[in-house]
Short mmCIF file of C-alpha atoms and ligand atoms in Angstrom, two decimals:
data_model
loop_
_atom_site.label_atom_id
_atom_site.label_comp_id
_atom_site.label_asym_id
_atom_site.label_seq_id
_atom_site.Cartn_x
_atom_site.Cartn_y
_atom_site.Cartn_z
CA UNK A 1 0.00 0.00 0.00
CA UNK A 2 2.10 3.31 -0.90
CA UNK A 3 1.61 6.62 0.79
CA UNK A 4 -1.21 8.67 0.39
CA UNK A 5 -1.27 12.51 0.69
CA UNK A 6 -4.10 15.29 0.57
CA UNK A 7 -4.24 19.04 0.63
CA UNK A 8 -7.50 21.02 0.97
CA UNK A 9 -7.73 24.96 0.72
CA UNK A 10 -9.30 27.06 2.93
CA UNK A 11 -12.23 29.11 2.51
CA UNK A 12 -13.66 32.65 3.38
CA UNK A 13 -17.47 33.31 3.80
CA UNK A 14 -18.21 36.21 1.31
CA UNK A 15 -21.73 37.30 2.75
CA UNK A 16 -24.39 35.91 5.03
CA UNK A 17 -22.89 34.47 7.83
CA UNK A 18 -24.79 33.77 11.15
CA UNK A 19 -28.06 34.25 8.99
CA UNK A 20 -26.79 31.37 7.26
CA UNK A 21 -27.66 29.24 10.24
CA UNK A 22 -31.65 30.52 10.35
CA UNK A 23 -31.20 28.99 6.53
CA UNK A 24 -30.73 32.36 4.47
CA UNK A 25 -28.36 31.80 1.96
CA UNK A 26 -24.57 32.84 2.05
CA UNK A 27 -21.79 32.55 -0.46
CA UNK A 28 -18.19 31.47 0.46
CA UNK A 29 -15.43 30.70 -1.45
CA UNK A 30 -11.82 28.60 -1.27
CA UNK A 31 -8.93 30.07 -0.17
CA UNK A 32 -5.54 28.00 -2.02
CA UNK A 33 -3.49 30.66 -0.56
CA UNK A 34 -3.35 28.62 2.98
CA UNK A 35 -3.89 24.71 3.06
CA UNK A 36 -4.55 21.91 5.22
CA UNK A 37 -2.31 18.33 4.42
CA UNK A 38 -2.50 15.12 5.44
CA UNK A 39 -0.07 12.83 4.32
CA UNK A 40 -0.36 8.60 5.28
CA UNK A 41 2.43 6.56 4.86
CA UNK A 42 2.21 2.64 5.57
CA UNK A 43 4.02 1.50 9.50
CA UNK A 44 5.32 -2.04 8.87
CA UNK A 45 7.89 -1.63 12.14
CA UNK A 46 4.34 -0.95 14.11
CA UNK A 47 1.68 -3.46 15.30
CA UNK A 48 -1.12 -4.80 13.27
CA UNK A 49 -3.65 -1.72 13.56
CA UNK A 50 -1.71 0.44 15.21
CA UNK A 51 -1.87 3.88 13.95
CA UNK A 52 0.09 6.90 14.94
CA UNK A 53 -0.95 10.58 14.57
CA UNK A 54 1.30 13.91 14.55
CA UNK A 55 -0.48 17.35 14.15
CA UNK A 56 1.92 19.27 15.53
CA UNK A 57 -0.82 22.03 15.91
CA UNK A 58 -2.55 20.31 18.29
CA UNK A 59 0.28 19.04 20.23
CA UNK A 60 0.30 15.71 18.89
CA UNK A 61 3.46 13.57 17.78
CA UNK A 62 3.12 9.85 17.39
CA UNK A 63 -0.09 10.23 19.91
CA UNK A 64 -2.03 6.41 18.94
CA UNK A 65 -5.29 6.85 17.24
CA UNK A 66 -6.79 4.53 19.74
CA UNK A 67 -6.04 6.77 22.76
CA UNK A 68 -7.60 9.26 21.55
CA UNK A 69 -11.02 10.21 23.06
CA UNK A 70 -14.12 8.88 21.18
CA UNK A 71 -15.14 13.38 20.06
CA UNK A 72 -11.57 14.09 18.93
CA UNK A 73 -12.13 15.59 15.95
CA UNK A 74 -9.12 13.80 14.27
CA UNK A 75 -9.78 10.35 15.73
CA UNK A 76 -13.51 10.79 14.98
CA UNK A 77 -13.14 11.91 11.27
CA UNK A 78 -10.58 8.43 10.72
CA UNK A 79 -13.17 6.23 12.02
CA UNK A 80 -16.00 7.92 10.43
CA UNK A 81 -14.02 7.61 7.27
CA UNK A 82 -13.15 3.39 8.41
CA UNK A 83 -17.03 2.78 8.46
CA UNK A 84 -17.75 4.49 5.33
CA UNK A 85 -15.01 3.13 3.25
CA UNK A 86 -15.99 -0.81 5.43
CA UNK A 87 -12.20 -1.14 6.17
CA UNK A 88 -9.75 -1.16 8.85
CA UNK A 89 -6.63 0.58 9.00
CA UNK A 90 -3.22 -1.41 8.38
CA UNK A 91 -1.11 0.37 11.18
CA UNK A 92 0.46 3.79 9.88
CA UNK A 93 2.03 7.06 10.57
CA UNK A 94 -0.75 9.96 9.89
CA UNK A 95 1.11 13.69 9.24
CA UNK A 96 -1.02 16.35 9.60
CA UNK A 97 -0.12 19.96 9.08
CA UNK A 98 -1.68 22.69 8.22
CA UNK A 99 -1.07 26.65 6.80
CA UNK A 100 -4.47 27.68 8.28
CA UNK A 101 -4.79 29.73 10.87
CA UNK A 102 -6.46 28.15 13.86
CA UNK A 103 -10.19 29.81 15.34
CA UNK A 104 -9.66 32.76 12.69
CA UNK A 105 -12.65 31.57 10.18
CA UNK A 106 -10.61 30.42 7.67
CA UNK A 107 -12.32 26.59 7.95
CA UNK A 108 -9.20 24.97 9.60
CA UNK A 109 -11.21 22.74 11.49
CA UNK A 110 -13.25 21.49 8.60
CA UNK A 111 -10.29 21.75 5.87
CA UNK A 112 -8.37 18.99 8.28
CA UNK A 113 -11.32 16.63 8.72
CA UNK A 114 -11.69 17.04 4.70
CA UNK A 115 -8.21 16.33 3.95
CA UNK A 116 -7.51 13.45 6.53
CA UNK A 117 -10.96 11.67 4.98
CA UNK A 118 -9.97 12.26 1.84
CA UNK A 119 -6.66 11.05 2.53
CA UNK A 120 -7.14 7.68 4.65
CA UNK A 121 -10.62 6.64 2.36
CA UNK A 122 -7.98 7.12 -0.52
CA UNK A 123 -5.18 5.23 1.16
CA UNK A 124 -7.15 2.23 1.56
CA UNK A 125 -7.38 2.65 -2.09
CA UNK A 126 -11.48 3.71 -1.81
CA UNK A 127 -11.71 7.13 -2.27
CA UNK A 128 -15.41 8.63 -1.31
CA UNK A 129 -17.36 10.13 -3.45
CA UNK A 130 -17.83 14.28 -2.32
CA UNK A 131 -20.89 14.48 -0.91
CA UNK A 132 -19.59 11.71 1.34
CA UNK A 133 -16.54 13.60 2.47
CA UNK A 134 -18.45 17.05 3.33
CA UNK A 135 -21.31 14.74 5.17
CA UNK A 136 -18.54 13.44 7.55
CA UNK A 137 -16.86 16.69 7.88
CA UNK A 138 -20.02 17.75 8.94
CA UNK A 139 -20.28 15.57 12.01
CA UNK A 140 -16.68 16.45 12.47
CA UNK A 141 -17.81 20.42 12.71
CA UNK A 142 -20.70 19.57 15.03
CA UNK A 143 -17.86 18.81 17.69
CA UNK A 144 -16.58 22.32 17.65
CA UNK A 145 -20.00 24.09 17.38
CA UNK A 146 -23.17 22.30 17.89
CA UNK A 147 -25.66 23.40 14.97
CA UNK A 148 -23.08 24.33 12.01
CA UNK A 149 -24.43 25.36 8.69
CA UNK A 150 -22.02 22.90 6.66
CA UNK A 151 -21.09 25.71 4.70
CA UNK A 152 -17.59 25.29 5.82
CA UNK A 153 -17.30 21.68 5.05
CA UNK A 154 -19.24 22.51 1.59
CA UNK A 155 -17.10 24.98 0.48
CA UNK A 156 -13.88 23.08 0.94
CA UNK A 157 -14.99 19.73 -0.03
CA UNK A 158 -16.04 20.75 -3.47
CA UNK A 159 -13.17 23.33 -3.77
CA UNK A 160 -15.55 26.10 -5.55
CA UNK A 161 -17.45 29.08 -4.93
CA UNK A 162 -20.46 27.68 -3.08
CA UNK A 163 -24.41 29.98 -2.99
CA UNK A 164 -24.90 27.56 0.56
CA UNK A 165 -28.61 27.49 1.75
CA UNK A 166 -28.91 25.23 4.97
CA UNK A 167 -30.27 21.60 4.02
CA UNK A 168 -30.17 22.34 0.21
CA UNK A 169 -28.28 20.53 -2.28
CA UNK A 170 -25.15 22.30 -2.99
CA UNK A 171 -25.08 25.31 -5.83
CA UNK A 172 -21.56 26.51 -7.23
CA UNK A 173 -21.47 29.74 -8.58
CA UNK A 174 -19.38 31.30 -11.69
CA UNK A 175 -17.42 34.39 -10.69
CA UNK A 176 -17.31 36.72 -13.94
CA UNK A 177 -15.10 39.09 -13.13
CA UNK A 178 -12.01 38.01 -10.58
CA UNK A 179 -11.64 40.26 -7.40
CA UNK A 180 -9.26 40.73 -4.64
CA UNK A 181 -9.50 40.43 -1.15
CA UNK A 182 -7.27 41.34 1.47
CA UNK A 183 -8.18 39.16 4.62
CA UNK A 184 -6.54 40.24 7.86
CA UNK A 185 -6.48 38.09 10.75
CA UNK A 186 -7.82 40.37 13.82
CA UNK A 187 -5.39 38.16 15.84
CA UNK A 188 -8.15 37.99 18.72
CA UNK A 189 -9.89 34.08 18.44
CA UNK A 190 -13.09 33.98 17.34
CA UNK A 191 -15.30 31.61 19.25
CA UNK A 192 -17.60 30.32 16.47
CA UNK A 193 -19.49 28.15 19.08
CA UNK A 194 -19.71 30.83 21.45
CA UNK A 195 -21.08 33.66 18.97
CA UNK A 196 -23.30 31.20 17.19
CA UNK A 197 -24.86 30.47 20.32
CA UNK A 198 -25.00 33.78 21.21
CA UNK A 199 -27.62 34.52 18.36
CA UNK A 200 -29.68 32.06 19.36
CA UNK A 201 -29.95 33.13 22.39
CA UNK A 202 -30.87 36.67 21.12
CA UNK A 203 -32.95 35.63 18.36
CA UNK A 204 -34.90 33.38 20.95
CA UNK A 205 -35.41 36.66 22.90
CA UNK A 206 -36.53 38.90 20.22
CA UNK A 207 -37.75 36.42 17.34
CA UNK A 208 -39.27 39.36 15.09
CA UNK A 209 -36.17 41.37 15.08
CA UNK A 210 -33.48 39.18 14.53
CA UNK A 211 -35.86 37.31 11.94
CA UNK A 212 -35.53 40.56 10.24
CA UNK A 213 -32.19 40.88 10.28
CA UNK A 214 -31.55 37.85 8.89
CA UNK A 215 -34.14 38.22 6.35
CA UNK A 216 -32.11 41.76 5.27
CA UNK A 217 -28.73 39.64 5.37
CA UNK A 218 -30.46 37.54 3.02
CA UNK A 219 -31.52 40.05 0.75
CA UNK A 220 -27.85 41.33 0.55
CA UNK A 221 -26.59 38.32 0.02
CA UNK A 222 -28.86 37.75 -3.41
CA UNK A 223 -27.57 41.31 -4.65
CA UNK A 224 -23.72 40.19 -3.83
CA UNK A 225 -24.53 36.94 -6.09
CA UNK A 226 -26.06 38.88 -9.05
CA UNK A 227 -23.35 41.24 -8.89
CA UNK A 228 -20.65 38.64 -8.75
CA UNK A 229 -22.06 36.37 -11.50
CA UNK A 230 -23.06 39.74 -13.38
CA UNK A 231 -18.87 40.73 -13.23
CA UNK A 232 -20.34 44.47 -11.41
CA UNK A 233 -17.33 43.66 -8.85
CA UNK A 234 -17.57 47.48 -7.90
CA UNK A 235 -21.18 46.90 -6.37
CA UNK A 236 -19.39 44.79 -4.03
CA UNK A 237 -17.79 46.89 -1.68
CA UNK A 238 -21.04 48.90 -0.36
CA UNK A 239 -22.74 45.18 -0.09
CA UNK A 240 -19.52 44.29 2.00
CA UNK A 241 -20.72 47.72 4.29
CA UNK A 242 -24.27 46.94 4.41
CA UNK A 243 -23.44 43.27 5.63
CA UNK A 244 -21.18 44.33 8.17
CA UNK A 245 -23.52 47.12 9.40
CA UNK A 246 -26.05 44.35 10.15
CA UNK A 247 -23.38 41.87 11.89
CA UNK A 248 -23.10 44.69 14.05
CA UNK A 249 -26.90 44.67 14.72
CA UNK A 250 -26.89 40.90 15.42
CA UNK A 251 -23.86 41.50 17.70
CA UNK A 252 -20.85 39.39 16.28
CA UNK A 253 -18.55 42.20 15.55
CA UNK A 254 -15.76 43.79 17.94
CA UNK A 255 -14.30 47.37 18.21
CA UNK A 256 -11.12 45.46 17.03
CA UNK A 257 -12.49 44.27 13.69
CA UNK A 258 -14.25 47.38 13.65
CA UNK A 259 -10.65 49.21 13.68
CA UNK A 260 -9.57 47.33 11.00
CA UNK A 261 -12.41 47.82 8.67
CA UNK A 262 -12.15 51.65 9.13
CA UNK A 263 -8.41 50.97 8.25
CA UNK A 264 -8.73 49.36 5.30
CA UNK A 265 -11.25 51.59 4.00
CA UNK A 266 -9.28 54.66 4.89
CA UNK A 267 -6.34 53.03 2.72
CA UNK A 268 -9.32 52.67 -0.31
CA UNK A 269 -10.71 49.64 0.01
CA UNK A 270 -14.07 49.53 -1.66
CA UNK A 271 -15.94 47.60 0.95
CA UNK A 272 -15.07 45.87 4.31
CA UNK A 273 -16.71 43.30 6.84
CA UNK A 274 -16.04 40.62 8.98
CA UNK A 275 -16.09 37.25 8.23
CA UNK A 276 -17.34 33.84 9.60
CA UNK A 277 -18.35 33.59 13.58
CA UNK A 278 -17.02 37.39 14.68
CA UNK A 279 -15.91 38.65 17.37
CA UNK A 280 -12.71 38.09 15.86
CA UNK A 281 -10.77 36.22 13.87
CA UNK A 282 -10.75 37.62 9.72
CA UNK A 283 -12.25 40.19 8.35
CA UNK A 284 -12.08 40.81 4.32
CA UNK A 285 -11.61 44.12 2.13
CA UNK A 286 -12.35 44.57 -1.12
CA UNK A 287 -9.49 46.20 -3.56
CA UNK A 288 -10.79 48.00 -6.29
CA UNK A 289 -11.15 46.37 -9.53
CA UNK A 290 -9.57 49.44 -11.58
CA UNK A 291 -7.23 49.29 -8.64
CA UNK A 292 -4.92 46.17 -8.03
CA UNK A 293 -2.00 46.88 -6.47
CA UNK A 294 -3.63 48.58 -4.25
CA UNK A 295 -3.93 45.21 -2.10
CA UNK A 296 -0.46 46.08 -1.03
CA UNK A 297 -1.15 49.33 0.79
CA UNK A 298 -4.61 47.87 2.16
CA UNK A 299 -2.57 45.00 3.70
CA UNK A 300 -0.07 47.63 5.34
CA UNK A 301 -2.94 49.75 6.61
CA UNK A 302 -4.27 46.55 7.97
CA UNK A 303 -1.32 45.51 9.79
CA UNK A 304 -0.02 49.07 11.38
CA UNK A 305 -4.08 48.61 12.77
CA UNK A 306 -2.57 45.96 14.15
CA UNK A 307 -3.51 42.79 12.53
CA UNK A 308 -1.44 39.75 12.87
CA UNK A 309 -1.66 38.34 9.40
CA UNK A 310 -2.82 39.65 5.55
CA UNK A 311 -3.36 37.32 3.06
CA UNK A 312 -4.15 38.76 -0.55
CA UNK A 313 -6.50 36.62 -2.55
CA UNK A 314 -7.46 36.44 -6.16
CA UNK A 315 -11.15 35.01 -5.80
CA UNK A 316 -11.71 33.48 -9.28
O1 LIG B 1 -16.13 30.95 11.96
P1 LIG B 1 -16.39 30.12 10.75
O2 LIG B 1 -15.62 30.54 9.54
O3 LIG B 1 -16.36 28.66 11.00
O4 LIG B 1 -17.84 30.45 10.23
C1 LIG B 1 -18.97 30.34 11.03
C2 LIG B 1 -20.11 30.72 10.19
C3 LIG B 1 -21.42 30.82 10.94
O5 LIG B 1 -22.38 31.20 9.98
C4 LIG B 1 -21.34 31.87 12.00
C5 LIG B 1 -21.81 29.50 11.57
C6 LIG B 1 -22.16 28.42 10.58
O6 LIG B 1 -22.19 27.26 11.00
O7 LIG B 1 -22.47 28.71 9.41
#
């Protein structure tokens, strides 16, 4: 059996986060700028079915599969993969590493759990089909935050810019015109779990209002797809704005994100918001189309306001 590697991108979520769990739609797309690998190489000097994990991120190094608790996300995502694929594991040394930033909505958690399915189910020479790998992903995610959207483990899995309604089939999306981003990591963590549960608290309190808020989320989020299919990448920017004005109305933003919004629309970005849970981690800023290289100065801006990390993304 020779050795088996995977790499999955990340992904940003364009528009309609949070509403996305009430099932308005959002749009995300994959970042290949950062990546998450898993590589499997076969352990004859080991045991029969012994398996050995290193994710250095998570402070493993030869840690054995088996000790892991039954809701690790790793060890749960191999033996989701086992009973899918019907097959046990011939003892081996899983690497797992990853250029994704952790709790910073990037989808690390979900671009692992893609890559190390896609990586052991093709190992044992049975690769799964992709709706497979997303739907375990997905009961990976529910580890980390109870009710996901699966937008994250969408997104990644299929690699593609992804129009994600809750419990729908998925729906790619064509992007006419390519756009950069700047995303700047806020360097505070952003407690996905925490905010998402958050909103439901508040929407439980106040139904009508936050219903409405979604419901105008939604709305922008229908504009930001005509506009991105229709190439009018300049009607972008004040959809970025009006999204991030009503983030701030459900509560998930910060006055650090905040700062680096104004900052990157100070340096002439076209549009700025946060994205994924809030609260922290990324936010995104749109570089004007006639524009370019003005993703440079954005990034600067964005780091003397004291993020920790730019990444500038062609979203194509
Ligand atoms: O923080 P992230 O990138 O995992 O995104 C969370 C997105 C939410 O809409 C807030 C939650 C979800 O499950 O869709």
């Amino acid at each position: 059996m020779p050795a088996y590697s995977a790499s999955v991108p990340g992904k940003v979520i364009l528009f309609g986060e949070h509403a996305v769990v009430y099932g308005q739609p959002a749009l995300a797309v994959p970042v290949a700028d950062v990546a998450a690998k898993v590589r499997i190489q076969p352990a004859p000097d080991l045991p029969r079915g012994e398996v050995l994990l290193t994710a250095p991120a998570v402070g493993l190094r030869d840690a054995s599969l088996n000790s892991l608790p039954e809701n690790d996300p790793l060890a749960k995502a191999v033996r989701l993969t086992l009973e899918a694929v019907g097959a046990h594991m011939p003892a081996a040394r899983i690497w797992i590493s990853s250029t994704i930033p952790v709790a910073a909505g990037l989808g690390s958690g979900a671009a692992v759990s893609v890559a190390l399915v896609r990586a052991v189910s093709g190992f044992l020479g049975k690769p799964l089909p992709p709706q497979t790998v997303s739907a375990i992903a997905y009961e990976v995610e529910k580890i980390h935050h109870g009710t996901p959207s699966g937008i994250d483990n969408t997104v990644i899995t299929y690699a593609k810019p992804v129009y994600f309604v809750r419990g729908e089939p998925i729906r790619t999306f064509s992007i006419a015109k390519p756009f950069t981003l700047v995303i700047a990591d806020s360097g505070v963590p952003a407690p996905t779990a925490e905010a998402v549960a958050d909103v439901r608290r508040a929407y439980q309190g106040e139904p009508k209002r936050y219903g409405a808020l979604f419901a105008a989320i939604g709305r922008v989020v229908e504009s930001a797809r005509a506009a991105i299919v229709g190439g009018a990448v300049e009607d972008l920017g004040a959809l970025m704005d009006e999204n991030q004005r009503l983030l701030e109305q459900i509560g998930v933003s910060c006055p650090t994100l905040e700062r680096l919004i104004a900052a990157a629309k100070q340096a002439g970005a076209l549009g700025a918001k946060l994205s994924g849970g809030g609260r922290g981690g990324n936010m995104i800023a749109l570089v004007p189309p006639q524009n370019p290289a003005l993703a440079g100065a954005i990034a600067e801006a964005l780091r003397a306001a004291g993020a920790v990390r730019t990444i500038v993304s062609l979203v194509k």
